XYZ file of N, CA and C in Angstrom:
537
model
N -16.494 13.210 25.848
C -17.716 12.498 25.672
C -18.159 12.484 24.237
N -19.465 12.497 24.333
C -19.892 12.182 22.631
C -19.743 13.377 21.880
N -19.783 14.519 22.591
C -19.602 15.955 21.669
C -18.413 15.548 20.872
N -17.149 15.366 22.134
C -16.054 15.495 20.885
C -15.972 14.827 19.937
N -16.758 13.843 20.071
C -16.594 12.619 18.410
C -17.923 13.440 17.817
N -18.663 13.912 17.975
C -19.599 14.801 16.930
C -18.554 15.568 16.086
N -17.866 16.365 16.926
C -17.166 16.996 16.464
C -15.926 16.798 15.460
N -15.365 15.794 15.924
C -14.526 14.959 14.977
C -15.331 14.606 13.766
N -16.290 14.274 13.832
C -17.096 13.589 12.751
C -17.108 14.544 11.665
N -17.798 15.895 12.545
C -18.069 17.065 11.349
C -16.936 17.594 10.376
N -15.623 17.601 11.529
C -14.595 17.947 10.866
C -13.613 16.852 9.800
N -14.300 15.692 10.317
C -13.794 14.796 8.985
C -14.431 14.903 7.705
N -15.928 15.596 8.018
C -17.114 15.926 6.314
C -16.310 16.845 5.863
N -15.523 17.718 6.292
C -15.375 19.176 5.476
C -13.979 19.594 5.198
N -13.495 18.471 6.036
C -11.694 18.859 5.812
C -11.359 18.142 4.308
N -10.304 19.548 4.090
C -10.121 19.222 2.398
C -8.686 19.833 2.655
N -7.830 19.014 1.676
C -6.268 19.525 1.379
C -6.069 19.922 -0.023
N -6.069 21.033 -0.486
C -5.727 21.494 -2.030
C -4.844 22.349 -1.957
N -3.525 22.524 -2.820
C -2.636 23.175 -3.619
C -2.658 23.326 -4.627
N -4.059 24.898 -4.960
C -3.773 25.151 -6.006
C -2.767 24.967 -6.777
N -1.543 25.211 -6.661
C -0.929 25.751 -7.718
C -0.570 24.406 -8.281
N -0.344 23.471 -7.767
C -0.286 21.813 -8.117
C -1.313 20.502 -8.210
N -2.972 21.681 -8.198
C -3.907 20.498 -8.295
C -4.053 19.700 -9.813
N -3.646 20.352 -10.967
C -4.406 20.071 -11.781
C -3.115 18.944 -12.261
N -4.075 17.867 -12.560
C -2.818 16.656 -13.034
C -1.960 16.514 -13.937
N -2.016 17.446 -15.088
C -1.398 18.127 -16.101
C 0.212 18.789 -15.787
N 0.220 18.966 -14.044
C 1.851 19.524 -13.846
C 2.376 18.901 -13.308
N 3.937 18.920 -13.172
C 4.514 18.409 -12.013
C 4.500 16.970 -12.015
N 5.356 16.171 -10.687
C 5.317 15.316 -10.109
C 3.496 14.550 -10.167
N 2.804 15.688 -10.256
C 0.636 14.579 -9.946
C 0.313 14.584 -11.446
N 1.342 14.711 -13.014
C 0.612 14.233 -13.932
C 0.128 12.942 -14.027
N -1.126 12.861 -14.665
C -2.202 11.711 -14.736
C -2.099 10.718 -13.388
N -2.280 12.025 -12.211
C -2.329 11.273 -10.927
C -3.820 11.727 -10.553
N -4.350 10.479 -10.324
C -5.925 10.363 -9.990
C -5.963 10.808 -8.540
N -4.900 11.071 -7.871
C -4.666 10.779 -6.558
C -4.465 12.544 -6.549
N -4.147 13.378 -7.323
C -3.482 14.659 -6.846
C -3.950 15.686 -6.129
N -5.113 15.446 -5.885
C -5.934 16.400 -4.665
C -5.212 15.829 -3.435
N -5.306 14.824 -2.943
C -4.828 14.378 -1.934
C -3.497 13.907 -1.486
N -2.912 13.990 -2.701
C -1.400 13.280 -2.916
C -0.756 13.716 -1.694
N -0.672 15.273 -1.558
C 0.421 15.950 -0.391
C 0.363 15.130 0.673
N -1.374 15.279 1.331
C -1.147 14.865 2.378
C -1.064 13.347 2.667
N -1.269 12.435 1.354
C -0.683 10.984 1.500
C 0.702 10.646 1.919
N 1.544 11.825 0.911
C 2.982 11.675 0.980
C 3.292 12.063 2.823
N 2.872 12.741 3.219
C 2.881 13.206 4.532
C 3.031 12.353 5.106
N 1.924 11.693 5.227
C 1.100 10.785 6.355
C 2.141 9.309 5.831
N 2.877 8.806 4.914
C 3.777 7.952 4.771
C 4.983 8.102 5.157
N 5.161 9.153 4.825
C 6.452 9.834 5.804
C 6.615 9.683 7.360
N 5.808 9.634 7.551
C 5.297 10.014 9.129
C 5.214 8.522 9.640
N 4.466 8.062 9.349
C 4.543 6.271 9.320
C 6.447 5.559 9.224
N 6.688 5.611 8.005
C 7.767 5.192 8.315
C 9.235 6.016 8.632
N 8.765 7.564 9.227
C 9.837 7.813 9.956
C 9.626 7.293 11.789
N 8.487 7.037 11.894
C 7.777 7.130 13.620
C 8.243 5.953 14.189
N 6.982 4.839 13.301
C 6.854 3.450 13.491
C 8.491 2.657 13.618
N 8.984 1.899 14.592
C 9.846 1.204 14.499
C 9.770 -0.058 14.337
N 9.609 -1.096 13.265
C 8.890 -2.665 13.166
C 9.926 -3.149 13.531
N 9.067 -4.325 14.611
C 9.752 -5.782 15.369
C 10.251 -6.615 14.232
N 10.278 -7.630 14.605
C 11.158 -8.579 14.133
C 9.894 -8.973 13.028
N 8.772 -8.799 13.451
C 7.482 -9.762 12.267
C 6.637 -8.671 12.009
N 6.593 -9.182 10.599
C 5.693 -7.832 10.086
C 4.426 -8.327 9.544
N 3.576 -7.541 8.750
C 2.830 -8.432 7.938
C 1.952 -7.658 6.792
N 2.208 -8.296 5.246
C 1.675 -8.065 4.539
C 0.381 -7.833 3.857
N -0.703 -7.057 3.728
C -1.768 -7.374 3.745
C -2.436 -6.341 2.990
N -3.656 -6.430 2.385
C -4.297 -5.153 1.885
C -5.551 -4.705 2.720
N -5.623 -2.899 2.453
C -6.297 -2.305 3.450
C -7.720 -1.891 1.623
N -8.955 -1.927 2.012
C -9.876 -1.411 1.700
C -10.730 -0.553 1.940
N -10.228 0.821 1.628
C -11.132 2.144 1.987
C -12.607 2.281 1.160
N -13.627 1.711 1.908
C -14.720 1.541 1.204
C -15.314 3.029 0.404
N -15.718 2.918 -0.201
C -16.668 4.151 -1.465
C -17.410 3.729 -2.475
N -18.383 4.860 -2.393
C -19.515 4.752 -3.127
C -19.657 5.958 -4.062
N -19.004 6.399 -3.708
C -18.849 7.677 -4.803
C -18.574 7.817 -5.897
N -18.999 9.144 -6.810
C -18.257 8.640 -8.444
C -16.740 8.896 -9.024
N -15.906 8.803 -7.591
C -14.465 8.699 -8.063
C -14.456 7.853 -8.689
N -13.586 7.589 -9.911
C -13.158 6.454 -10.305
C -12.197 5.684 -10.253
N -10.709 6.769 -10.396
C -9.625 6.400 -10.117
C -9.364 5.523 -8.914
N -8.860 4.217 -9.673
C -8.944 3.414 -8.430
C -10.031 2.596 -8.094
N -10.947 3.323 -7.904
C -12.146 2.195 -7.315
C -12.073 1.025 -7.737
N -12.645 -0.510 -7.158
C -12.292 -1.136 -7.734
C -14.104 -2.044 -7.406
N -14.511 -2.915 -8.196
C -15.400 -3.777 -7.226
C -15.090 -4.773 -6.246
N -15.645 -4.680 -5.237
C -15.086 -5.744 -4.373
C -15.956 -6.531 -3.842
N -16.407 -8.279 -4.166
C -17.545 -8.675 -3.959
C -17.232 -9.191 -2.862
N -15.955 -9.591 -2.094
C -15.637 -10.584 -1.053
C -15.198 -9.729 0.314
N -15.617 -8.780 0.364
C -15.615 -7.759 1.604
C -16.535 -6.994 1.928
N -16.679 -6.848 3.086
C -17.839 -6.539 3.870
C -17.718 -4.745 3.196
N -16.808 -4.239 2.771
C -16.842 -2.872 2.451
C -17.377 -2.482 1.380
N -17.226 -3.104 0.550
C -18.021 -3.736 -1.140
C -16.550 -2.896 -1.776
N -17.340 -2.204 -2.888
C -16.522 -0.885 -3.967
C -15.633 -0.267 -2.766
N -14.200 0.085 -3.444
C -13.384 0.998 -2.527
C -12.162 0.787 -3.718
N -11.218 1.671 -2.623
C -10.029 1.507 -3.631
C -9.335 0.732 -2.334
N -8.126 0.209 -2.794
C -7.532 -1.162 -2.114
C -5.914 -0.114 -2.295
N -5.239 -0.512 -1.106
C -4.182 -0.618 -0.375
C -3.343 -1.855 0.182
N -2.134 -1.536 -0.801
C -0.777 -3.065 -0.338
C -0.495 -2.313 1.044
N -0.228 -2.754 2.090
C 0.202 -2.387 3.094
C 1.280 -3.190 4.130
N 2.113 -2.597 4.607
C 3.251 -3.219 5.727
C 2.511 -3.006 7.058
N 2.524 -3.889 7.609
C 2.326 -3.517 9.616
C 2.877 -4.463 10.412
N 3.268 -3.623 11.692
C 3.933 -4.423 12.710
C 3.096 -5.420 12.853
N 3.682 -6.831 12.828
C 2.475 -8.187 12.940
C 2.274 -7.861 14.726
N 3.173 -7.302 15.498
C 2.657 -7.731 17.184
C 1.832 -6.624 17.335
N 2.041 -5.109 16.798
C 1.088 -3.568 17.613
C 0.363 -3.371 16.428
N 0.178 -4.127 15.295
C -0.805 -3.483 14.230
C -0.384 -1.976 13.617
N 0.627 -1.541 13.872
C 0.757 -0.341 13.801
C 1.342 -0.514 11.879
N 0.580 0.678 11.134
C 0.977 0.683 9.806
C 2.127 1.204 9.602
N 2.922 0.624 8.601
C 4.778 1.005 8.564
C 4.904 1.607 7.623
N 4.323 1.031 6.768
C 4.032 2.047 4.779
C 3.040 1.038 4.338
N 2.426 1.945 2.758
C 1.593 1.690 1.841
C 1.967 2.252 0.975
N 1.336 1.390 -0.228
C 0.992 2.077 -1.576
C -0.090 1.600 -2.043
N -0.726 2.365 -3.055
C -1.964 2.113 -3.483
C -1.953 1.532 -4.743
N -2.801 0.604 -4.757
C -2.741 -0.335 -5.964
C -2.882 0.333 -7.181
N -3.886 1.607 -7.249
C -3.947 2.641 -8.398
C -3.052 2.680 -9.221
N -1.666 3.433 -8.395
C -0.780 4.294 -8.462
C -0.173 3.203 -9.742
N 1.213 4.102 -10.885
C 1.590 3.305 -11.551
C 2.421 2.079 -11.090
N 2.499 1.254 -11.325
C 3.437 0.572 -11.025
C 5.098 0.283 -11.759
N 4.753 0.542 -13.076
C 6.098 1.094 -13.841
C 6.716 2.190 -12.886
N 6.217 2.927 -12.791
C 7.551 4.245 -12.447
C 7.711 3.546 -10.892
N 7.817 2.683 -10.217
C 8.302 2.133 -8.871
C 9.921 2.177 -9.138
N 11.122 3.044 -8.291
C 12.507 3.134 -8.972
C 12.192 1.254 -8.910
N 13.599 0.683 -9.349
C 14.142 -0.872 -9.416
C 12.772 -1.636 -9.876
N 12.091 -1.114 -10.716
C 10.702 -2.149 -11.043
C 11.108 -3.539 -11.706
N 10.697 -4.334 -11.624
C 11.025 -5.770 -12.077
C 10.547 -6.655 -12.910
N 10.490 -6.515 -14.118
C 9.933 -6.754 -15.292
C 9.943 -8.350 -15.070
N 10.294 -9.353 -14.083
C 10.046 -10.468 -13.603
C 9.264 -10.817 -12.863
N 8.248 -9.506 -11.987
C 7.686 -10.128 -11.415
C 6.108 -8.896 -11.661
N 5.111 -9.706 -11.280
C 3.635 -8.789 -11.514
C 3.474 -8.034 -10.909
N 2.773 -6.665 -10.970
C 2.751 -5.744 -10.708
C 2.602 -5.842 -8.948
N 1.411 -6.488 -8.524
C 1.659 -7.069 -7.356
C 2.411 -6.797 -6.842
N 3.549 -7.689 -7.093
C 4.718 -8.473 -6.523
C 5.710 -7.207 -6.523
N 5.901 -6.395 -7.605
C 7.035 -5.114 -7.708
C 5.636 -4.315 -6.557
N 4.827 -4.355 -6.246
C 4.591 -2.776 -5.168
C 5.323 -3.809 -3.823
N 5.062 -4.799 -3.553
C 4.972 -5.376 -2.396
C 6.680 -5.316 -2.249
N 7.355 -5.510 -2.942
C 8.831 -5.308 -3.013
C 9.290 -4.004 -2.751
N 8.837 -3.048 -3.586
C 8.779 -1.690 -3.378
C 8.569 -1.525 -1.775
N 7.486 -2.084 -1.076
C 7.375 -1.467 0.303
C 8.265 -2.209 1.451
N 8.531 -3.758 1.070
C 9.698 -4.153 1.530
C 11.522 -3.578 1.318
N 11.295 -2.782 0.527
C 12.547 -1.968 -0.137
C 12.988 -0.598 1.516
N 12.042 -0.217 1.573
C 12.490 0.849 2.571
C 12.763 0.355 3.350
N 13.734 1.924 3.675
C 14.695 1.472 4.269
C 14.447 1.069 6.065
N 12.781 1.488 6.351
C 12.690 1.293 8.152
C 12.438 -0.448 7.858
N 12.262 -1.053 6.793
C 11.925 -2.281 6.659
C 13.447 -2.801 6.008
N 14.305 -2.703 5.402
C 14.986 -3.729 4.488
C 16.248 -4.362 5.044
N 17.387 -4.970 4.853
C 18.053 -5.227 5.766
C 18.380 -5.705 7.022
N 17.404 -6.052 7.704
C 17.696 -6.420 8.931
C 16.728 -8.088 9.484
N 16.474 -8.454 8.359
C 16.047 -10.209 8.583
C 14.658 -10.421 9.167
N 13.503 -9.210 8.675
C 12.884 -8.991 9.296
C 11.621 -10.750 8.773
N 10.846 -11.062 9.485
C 10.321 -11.929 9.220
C 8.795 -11.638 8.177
N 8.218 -11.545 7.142
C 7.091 -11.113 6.933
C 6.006 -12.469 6.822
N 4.831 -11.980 7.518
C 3.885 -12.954 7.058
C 2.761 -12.047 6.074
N 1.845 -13.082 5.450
C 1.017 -13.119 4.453
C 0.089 -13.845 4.145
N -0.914 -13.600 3.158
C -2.216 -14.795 2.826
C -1.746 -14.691 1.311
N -2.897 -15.744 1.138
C -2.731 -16.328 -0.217
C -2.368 -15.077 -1.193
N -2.930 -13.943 -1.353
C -3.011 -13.119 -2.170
C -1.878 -12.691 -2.864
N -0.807 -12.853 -1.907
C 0.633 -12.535 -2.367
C 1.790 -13.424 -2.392
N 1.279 -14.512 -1.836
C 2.133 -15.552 -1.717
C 2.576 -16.149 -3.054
N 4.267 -16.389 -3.752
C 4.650 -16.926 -4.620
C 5.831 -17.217 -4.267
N 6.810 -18.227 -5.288
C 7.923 -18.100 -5.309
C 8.973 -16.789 -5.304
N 8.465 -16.373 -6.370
C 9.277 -15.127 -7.062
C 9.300 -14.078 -5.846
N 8.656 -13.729 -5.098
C 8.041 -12.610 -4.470
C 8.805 -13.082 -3.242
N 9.215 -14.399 -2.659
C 9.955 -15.018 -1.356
C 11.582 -14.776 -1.613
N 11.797 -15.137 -3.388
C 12.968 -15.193 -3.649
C 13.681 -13.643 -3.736
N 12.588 -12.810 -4.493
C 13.066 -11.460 -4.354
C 12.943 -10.779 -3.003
N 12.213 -10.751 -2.148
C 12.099 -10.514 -1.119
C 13.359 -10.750 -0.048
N 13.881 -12.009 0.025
C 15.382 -12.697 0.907
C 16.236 -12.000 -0.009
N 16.558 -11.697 -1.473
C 17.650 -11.825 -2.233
C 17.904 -9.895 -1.854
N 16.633 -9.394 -2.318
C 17.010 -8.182 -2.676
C 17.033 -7.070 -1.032
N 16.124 -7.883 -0.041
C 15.618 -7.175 1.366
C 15.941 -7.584 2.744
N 16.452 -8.811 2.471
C 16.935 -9.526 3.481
C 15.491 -9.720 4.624
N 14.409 -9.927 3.782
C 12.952 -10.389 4.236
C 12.352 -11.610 3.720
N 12.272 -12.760 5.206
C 12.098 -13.895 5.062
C 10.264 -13.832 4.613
N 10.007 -14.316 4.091
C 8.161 -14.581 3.385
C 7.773 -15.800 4.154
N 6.414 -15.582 5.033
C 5.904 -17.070 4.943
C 4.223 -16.491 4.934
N 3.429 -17.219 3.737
C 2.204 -17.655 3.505
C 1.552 -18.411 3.002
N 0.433 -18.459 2.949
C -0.509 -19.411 2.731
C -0.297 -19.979 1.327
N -0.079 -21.332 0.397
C 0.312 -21.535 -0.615
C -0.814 -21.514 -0.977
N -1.021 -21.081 -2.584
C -2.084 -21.228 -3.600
C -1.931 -22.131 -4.580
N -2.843 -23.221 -4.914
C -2.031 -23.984 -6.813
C -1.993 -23.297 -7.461
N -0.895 -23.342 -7.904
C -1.034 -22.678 -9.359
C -0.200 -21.052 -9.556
N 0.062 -20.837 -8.347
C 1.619 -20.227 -7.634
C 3.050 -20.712 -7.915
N 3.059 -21.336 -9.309
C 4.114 -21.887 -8.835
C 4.906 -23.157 -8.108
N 4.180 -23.000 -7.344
C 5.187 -24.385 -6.168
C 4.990 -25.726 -6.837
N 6.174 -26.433 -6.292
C 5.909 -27.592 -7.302
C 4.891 -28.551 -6.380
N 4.158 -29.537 -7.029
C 3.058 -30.209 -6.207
C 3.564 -31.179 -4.847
């Protein structure tokens, strides 16, 4: 009943993941990672996603917005065209039929150090490749859909060439396409 979601609630205010010995962003793998309090259990929880999740034939591309008001900065971004406002924003994969999330990355994060980064295409376009790259996604003709936001040539062509992932979205002018 309602206790247990009280309860859930409380324990979502107070739960915290820190490793000392790897919080401070100065070491390791989390230098000048805005993310390194939480990094572990991101890496976790992606792991877990795309070892679990098995995606159908259609997937779909899209970004997730974790709303905040807080004075993190890293990341935050303004956001005037969502009901969430300020947050930090997430590229994300999901099964297009169960909604179920397959992987993410966060727009923050660098986009240079992505291994195979692609000095051909915008930063964008190399995360969204990057998450079409794994391996529960690449290879197997999977279909992806999308909105305007990501839709280009370059991003359809690398996508079939390098993932064996067909692209279909919404065209934008000025994308590219010829008129």
């Amino acid at each position: 009943g309602s206790c247990g979601y009280l309860k859930v609630e409380q324990m979502i205010k107070v739960l915290r993941f820190q490793d000392t010995e790897s919080s401070l962003p100065s070491r390791g793998e989390f230098k000048n990672d805005g993310l390194h309090v939480v990094r572990g259990i991101l890496n976790a929880t992606l792991t877990q996603c795309e070892n679990i999740i098995i995606p159908g034939e259609t997937v779909s591309l899209d970004e997730i917005v974790v709303g905040f008001q807080g004075n993190f900065n890293y990341g935050k971004v303004r956001i005037k065209y969502k009901k969430e406002g300020d947050g930090i924003l997430i590229d994300v994969v999901c099964d297009a039929t169960t909604g179920a999330l397959i992987t993410f990355k966060f727009r923050c994060d660098d986009t240079l150090n992505i291994p195979d980064h692609n000095s051909d295409l915008s930063p964008l376009h190399n995360r969204c490749i990057h998450l079409l790259r794994k391996p529960c996604l690449a290879g197997v003709w999977r279909h992806c859909f999308h909105d305007n936001l990501f839709t280009s040539l370059k991003l359809a062509f690398y996508a079939l060439y390098e993932t064996k992932v067909k692209c279909t979205g919404v065209m934008r002018s000025g994308r590219g396409f010829p008129s």
